[in-house]
PDB file of C-alpha atoms in Angstrom:
ATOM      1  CA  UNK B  50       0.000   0.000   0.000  1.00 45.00           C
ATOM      2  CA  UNK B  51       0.918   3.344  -0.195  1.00 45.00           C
ATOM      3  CA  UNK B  52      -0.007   5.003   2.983  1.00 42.00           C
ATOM      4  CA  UNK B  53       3.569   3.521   4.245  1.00 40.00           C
ATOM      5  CA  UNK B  54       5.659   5.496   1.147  1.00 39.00           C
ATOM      6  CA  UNK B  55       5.038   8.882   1.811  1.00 43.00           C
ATOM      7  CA  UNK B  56       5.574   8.609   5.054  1.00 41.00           C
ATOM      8  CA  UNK B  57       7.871  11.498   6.155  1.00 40.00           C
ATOM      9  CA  UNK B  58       8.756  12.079   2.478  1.00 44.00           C
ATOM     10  CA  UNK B  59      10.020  15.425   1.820  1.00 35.00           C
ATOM     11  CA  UNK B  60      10.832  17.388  -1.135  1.00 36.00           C
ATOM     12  CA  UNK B  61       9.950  19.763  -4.230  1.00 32.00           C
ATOM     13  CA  UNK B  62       8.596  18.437  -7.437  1.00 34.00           C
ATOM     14  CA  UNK B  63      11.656  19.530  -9.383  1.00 34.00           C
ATOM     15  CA  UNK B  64      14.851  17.214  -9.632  1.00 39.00           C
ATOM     16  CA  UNK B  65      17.749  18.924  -8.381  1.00 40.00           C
ATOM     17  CA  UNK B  66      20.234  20.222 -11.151  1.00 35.00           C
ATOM     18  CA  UNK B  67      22.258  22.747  -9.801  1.00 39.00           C
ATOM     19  CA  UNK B  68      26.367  22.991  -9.871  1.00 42.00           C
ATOM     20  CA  UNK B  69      28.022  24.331  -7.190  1.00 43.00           C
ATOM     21  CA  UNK B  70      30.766  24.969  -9.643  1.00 41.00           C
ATOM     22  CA  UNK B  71      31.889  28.492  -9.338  1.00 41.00           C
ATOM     23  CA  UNK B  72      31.401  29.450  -5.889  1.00 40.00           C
ATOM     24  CA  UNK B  73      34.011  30.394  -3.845  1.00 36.00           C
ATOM     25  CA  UNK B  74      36.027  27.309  -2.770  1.00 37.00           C
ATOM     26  CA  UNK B  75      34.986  27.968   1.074  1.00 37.00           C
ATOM     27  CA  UNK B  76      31.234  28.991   0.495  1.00 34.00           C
ATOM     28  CA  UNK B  77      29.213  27.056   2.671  1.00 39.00           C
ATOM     29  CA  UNK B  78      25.249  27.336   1.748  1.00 40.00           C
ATOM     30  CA  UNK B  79      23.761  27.116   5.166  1.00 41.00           C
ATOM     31  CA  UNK B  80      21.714  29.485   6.841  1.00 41.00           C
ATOM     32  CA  UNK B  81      21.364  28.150  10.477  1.00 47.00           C
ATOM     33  CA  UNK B  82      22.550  31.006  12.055  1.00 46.00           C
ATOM     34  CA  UNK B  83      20.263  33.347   9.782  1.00 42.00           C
ATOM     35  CA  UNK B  84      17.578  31.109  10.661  1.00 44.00           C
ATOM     36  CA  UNK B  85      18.800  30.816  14.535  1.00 49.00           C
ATOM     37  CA  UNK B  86      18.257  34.983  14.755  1.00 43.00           C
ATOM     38  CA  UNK B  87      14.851  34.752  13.301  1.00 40.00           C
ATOM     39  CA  UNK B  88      13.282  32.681  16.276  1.00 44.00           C
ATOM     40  CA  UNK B  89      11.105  34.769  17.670  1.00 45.00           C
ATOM     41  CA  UNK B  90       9.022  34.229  21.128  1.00 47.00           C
ATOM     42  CA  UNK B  91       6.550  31.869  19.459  1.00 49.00           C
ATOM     43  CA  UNK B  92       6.275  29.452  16.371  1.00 45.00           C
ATOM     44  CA  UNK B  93       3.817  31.810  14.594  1.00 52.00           C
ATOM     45  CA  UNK B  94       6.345  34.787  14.773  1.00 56.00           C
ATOM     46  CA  UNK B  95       8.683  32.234  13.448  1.00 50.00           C
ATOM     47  CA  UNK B  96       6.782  31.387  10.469  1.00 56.00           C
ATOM     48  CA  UNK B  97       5.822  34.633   9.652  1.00 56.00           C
ATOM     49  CA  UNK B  98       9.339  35.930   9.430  1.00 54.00           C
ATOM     50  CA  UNK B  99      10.798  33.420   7.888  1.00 51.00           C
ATOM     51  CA  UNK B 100       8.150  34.239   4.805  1.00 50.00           C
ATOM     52  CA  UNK B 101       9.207  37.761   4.840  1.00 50.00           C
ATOM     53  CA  UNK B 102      12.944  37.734   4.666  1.00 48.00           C
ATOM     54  CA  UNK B 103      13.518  33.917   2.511  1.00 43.00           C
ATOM     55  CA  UNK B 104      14.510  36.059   0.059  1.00 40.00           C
ATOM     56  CA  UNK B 105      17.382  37.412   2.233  1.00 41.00           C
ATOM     57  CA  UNK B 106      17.943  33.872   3.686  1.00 43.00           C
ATOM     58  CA  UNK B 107      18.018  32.444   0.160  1.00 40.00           C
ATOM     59  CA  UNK B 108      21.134  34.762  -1.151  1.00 39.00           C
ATOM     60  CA  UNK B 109      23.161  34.702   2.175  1.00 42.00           C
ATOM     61  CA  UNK B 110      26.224  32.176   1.845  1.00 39.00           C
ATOM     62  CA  UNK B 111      27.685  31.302   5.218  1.00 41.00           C
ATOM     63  CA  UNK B 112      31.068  30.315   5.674  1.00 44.00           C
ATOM     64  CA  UNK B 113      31.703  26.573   7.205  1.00 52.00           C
ATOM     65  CA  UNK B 114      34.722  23.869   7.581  1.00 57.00           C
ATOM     66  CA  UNK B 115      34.803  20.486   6.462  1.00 80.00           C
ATOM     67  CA  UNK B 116      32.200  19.998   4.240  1.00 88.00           C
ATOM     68  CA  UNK B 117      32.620  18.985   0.202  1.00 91.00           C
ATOM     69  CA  UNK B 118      30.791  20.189  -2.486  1.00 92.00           C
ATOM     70  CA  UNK B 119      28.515  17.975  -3.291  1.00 93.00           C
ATOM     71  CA  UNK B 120      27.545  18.301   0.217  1.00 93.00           C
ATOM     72  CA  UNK B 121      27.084  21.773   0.313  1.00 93.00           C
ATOM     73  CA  UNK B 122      24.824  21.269  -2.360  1.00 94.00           C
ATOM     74  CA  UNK B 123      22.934  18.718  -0.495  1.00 94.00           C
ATOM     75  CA  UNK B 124      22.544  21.451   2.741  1.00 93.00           C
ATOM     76  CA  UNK B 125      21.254  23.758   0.303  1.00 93.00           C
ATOM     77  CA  UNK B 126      18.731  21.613  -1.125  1.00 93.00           C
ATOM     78  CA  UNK B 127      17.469  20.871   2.466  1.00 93.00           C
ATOM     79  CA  UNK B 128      17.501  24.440   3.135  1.00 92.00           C
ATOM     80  CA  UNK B 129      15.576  25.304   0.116  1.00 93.00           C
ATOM     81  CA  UNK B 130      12.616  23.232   0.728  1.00 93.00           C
ATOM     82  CA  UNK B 131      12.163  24.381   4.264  1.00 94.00           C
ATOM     83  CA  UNK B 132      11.902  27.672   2.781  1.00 93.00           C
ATOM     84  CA  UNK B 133       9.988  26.885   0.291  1.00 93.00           C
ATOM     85  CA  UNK B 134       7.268  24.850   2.521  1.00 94.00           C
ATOM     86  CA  UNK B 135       7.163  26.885   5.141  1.00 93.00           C
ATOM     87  CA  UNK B 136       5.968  29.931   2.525  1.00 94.00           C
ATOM     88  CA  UNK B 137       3.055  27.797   1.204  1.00 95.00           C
ATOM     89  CA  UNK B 138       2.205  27.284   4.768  1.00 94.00           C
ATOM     90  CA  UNK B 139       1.664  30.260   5.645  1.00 93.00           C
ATOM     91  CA  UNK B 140      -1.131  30.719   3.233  1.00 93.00           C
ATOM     92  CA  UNK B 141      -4.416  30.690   4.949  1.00 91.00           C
ATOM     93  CA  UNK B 142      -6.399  30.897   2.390  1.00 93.00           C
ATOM     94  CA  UNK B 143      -7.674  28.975  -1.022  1.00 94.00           C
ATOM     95  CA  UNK B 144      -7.503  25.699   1.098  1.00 96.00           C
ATOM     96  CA  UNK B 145     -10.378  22.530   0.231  1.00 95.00           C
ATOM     97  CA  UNK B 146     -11.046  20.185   2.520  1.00 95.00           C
ATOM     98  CA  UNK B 147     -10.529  16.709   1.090  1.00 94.00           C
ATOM     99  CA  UNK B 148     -11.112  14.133   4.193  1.00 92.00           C
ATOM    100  CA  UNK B 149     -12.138  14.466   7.830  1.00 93.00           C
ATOM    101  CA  UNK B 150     -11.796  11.505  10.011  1.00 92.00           C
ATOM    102  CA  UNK B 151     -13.758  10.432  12.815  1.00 92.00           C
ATOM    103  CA  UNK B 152     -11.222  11.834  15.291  1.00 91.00           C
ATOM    104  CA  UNK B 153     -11.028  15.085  14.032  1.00 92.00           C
ATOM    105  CA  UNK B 154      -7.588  14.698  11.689  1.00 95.00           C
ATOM    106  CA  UNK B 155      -8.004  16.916   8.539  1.00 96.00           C
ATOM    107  CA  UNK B 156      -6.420  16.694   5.247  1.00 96.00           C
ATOM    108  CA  UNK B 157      -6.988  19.820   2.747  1.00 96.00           C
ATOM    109  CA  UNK B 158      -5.734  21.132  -0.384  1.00 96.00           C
ATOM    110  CA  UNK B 159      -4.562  23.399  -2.672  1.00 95.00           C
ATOM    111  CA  UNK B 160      -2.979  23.772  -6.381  1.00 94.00           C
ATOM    112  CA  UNK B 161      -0.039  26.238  -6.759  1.00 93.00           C
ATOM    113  CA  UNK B 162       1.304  27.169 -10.093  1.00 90.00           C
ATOM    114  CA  UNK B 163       4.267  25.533 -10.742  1.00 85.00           C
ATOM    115  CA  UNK B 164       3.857  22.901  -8.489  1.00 89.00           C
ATOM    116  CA  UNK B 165       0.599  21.481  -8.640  1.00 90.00           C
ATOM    117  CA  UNK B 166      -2.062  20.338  -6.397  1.00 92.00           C
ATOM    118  CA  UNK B 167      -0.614  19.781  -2.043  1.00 95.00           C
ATOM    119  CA  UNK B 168      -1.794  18.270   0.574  1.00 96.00           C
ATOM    120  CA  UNK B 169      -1.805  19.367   4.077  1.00 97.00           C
ATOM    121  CA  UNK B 170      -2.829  17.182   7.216  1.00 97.00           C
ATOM    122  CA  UNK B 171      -3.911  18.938  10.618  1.00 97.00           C
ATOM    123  CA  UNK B 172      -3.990  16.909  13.536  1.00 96.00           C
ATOM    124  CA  UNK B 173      -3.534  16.824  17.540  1.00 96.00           C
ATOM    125  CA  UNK B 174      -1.385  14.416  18.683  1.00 96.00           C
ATOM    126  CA  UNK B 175      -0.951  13.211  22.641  1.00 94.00           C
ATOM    127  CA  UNK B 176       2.632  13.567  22.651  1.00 93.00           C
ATOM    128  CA  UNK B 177       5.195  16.528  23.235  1.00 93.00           C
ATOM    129  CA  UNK B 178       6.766  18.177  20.333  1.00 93.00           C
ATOM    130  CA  UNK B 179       9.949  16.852  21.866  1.00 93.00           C
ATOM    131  CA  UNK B 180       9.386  13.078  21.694  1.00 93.00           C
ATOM    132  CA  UNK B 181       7.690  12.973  18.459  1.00 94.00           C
ATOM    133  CA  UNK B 182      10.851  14.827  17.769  1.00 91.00           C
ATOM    134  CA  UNK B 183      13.083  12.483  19.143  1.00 90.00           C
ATOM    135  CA  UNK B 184      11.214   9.636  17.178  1.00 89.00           C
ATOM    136  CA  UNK B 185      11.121  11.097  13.647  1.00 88.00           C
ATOM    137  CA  UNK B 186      14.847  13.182  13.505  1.00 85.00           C
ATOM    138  CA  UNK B 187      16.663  11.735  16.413  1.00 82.00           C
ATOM    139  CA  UNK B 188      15.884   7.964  15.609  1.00 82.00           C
ATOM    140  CA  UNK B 189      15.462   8.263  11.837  1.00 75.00           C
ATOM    141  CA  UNK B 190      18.128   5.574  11.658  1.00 73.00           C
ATOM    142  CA  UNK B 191      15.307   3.386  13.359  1.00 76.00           C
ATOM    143  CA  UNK B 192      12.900   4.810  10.546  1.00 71.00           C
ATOM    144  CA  UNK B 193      12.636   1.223   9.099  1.00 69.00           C
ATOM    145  CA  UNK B 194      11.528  -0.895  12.143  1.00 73.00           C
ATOM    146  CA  UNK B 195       8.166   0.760  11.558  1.00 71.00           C
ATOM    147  CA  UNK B 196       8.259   2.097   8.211  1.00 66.00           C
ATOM    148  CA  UNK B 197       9.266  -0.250   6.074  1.00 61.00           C
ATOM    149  CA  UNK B 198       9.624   1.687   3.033  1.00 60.00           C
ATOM    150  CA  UNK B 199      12.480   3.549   4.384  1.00 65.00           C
ATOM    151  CA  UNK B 200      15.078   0.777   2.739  1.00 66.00           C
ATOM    152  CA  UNK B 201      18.241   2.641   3.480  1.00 77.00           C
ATOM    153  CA  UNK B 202      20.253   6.106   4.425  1.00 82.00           C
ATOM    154  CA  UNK B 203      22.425   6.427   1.484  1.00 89.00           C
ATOM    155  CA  UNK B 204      24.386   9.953   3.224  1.00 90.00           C
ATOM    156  CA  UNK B 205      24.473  11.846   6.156  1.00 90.00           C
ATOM    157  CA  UNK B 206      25.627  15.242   6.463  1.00 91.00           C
ATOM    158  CA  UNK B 207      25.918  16.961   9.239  1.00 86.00           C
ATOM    159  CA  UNK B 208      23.196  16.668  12.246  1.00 83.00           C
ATOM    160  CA  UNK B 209      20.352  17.932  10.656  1.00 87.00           C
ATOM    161  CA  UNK B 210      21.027  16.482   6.862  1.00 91.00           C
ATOM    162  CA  UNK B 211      20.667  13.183   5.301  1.00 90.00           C
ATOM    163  CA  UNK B 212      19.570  11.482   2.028  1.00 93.00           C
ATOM    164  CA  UNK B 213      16.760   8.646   2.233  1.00 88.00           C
ATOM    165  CA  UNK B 214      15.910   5.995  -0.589  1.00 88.00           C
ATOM    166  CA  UNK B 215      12.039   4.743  -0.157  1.00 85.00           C
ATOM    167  CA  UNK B 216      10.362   2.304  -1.913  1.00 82.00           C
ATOM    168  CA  UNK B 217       6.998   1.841  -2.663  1.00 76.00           C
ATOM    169  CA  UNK B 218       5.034  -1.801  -3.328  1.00 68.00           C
ATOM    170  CA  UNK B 219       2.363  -1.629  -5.963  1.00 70.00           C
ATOM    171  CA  UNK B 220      -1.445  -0.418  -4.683  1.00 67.00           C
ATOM    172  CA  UNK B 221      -3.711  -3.871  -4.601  1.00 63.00           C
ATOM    173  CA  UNK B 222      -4.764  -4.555  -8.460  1.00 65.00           C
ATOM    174  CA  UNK B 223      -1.465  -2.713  -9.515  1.00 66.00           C
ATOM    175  CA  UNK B 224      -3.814   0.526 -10.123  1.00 66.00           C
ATOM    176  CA  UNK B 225      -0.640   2.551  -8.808  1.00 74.00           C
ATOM    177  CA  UNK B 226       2.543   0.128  -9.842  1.00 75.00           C
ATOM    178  CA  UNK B 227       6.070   0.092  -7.708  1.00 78.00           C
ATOM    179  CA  UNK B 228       7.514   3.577  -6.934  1.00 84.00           C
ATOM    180  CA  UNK B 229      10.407   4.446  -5.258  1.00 89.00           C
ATOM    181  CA  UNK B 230      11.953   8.296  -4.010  1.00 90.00           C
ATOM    182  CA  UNK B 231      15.488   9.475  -3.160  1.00 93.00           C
ATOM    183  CA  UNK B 232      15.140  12.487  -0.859  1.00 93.00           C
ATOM    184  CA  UNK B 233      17.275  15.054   0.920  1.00 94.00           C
ATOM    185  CA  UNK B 234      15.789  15.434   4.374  1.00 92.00           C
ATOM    186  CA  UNK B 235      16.664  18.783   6.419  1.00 92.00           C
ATOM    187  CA  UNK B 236      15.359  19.274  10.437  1.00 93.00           C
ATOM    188  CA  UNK B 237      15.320  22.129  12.353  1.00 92.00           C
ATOM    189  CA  UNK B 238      14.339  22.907  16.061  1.00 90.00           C
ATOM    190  CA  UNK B 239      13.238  26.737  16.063  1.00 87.00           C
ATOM    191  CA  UNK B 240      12.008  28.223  19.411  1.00 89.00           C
ATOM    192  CA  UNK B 241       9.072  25.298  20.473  1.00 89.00           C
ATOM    193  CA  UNK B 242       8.453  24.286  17.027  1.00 92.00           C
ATOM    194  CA  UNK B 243      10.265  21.602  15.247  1.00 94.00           C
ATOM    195  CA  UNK B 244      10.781  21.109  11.263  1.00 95.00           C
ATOM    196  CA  UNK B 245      11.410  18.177   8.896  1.00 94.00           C
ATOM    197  CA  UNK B 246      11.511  19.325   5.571  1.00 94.00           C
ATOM    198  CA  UNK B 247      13.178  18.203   1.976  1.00 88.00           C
ATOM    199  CA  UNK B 248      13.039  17.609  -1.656  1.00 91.00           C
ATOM    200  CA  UNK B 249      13.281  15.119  -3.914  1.00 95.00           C
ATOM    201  CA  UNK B 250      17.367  14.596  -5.172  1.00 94.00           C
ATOM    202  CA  UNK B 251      19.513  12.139  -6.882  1.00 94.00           C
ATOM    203  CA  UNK B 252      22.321  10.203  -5.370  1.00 94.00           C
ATOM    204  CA  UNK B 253      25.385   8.116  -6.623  1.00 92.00           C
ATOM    205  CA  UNK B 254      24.618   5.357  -4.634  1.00 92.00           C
ATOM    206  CA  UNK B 255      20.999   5.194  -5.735  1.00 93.00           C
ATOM    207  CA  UNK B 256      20.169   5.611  -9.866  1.00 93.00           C
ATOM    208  CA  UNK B 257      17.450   4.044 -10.793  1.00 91.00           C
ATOM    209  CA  UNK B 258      16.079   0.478 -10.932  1.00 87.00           C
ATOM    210  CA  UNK B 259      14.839  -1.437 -13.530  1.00 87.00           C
ATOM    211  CA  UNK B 260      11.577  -2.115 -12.366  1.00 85.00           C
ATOM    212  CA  UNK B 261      10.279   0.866 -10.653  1.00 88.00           C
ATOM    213  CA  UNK B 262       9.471   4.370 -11.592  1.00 89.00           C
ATOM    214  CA  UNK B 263      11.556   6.966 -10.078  1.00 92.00           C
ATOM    215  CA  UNK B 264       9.076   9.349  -8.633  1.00 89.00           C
ATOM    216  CA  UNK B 265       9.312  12.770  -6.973  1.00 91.00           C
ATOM    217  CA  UNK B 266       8.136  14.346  -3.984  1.00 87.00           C
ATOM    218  CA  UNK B 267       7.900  17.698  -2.655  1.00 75.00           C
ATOM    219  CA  UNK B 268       7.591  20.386  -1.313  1.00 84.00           C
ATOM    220  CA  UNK B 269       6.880  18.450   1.875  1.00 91.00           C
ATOM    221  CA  UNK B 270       7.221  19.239   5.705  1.00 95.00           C
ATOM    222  CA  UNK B 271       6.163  18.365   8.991  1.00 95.00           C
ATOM    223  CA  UNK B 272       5.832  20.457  11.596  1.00 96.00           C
ATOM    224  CA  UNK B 273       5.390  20.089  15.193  1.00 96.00           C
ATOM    225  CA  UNK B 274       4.513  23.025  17.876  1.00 95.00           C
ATOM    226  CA  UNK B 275       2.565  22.556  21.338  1.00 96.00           C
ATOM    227  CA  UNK B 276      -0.764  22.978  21.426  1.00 95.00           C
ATOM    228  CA  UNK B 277      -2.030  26.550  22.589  1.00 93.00           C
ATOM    229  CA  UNK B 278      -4.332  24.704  24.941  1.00 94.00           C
ATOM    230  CA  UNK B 279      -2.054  21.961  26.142  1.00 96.00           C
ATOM    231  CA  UNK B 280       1.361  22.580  25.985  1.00 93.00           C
ATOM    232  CA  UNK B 281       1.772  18.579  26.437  1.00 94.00           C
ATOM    233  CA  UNK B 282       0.053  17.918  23.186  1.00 96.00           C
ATOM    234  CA  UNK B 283       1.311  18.921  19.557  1.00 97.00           C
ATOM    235  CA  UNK B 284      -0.239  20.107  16.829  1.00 97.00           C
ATOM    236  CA  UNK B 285       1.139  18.413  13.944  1.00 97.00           C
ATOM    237  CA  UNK B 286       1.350  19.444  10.467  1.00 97.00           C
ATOM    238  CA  UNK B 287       2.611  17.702   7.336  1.00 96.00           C
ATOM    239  CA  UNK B 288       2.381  19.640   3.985  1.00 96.00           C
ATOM    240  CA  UNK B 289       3.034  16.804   1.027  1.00 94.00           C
ATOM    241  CA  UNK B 290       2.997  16.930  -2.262  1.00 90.00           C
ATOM    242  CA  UNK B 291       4.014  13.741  -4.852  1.00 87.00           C
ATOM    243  CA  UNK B 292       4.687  13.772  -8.294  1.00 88.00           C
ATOM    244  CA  UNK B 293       3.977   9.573  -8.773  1.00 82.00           C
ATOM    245  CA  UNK B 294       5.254   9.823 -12.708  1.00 86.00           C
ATOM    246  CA  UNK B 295       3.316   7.861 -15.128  1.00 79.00           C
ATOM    247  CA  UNK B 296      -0.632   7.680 -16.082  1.00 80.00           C
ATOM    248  CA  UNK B 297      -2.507   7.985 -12.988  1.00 81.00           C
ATOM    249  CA  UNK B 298      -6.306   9.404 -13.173  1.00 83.00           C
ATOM    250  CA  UNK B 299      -6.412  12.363 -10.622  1.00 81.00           C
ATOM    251  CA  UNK B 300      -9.332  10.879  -8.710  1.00 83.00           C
ATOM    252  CA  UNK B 301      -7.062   8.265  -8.006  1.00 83.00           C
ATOM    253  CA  UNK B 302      -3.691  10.221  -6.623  1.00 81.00           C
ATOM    254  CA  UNK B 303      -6.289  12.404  -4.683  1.00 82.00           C
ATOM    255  CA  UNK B 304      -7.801   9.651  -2.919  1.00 83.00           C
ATOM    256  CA  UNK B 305      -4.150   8.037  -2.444  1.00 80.00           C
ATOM    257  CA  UNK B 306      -2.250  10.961  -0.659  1.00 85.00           C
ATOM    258  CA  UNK B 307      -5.533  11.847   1.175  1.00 87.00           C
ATOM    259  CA  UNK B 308      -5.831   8.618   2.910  1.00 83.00           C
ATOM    260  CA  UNK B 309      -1.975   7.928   2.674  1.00 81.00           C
ATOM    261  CA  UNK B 310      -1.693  11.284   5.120  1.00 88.00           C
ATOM    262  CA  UNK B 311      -4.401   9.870   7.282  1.00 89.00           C
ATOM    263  CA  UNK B 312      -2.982   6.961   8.073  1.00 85.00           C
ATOM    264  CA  UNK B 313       0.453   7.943   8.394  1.00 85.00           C
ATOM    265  CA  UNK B 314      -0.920   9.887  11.907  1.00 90.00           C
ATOM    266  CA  UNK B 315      -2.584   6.611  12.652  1.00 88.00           C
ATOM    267  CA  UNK B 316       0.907   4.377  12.468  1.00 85.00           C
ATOM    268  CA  UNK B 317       2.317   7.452  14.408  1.00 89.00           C
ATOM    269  CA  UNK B 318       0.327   7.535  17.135  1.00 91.00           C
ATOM    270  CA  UNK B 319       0.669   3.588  17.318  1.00 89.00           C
ATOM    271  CA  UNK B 320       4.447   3.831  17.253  1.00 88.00           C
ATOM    272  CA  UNK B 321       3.728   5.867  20.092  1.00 91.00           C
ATOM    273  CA  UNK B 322       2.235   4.448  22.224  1.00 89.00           C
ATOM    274  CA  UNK B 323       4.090   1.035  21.797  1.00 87.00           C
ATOM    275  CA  UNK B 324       6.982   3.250  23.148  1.00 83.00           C
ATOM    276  CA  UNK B 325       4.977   4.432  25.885  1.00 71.00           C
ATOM    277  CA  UNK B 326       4.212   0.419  26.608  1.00 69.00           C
ATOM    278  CA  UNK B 327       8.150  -0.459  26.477  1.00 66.00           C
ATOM    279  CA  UNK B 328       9.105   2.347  28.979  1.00 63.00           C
ATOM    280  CA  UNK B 329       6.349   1.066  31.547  1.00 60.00           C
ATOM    281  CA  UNK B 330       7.565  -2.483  31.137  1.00 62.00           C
ATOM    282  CA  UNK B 331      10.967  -1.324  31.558  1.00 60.00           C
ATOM    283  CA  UNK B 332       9.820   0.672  34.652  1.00 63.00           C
ATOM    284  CA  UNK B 333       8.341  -2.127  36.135  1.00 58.00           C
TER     285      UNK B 333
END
């Protein structure tokens, strides 16, 4: 099924293509520090201020050590789509409703030019921001113990930086055949919110099989801030849009990513509480 491929998938609809040929030989393209300034007293203010100066974040090059080029290029990529996300977030309006489930979770949508139609999920979850956190940045090495379609981390650069491969099983009767994605994944802690954004890339280690379409996703991002009413609880948001490649009616991807977003905070809260269950037993 599908619901288990997008899961945390990040990315832009456009392959990346640029060359960081030509840039100074110690240009580092990473804006944490930019970024660091702009956290303001709450996650709102933080939004909102990263929409009005990307452009200035976008053109600042910040010096670092260590780093080659073609991972430079992968922390810009990672950077981009946070920026990128995080500015179609912050539009309010032109939203449609697509699904609400029984417990309240939301999934709407939108189509942007250039990019085509995205899909946001709104829900509440039980947990702090910091151990949903914990489970979907700090332990994304674990990633594959409950999402399976996480096969491997092909590179990891940096704390906040890595590049994913996911694959994808056919949807029962084949109607959607075998996908897979290779992503750049960038998170980011900002004030009480956290981030997990990226884009879809292409890796060395990863071209691509005979077998399976190479598809792309993005401009994705989750993020997680308390709840204004419980500061115990999160309010979770994942923006996701997926190019799937081939000839697939509309109706079809709609109803896919719709329910594929829906489940994805079912097998979350799942994960969990199984956690929850394994520190009790272990307290015990």
């Amino acid at each position: 099924m599908l619901p288990a491929t997008f899961k945390l998938c990040a990315g832009i609809s456009y392959l990346h293509t640029r060359n960081m040929t030509g840039l100074r030989k110690n240009a580092m393209v990473t804006i944490h520090h930019e970024l660091n300034r702009l956290a303001g007293p709450g996650p709102s203010n933080w939004i909102s201020q990263v929409r009005r100066r990307s452009s200035l974040l976008s053109s600042r090059i910040i010096e670092e050590e260590g780093y080659s080029e073609e991972e430079m290029s992968y922390l810009k990529q990672g950077e981009d789509a946070l920026q990128k996300a995080i500015s179609i977030l912050s539009q309010q309006d032109g939203w449609t409703i697509e699904t609400v489930a029984a417990n309240g979770d939301k999934v709407l949508s939108k189509v942007l030019p250039d990019i085509g139609k995205v899909f946001k999920l709104e829900v509440l979850l039980e947990q702090h921001p910091d151990n949903l956190y914990q489970e979907l940045v700090g332990n994304m090495e674990q990633m594959g113990e409950w999402n399976p379609n996480v096969k491997q981390i092909l590179q990891k650069i940096g704390q906040d930086t890595m590049v994913t491969h996911e694959v994808a099983a056919e949807t029962p009767g084949n109607v959607v055949g075998p996908r897979d994605f290779v992503s750049v994944r960038c998170a980011k802690r900002r004030g009480s919110s956290c981030f997990l954004a990226g884009m879809s890339t292409q890796h060395a280690k990863m071209p691509e099989q005979r077998g399976v379409v190479r598809a792309e996703n993005g401009p994705t991002c989750i993020v997680m801030k308390p709840c204004a009413e419980d500061p115990n609880k999160t309010k979770f948001t994942w923006l996701l849009s997926i190019d799937l490649k081939g000839w697939i009616p509309k109706t079809i991807i709609n109803k896919v990513l719709s329910q594929t977003q829906v489940d994805f905070a079912n097998h979350l809260r799942q994960r969990m509480a199984n956690n929850v269950s394994m520190e009790m037993a272990h307290a015990c």
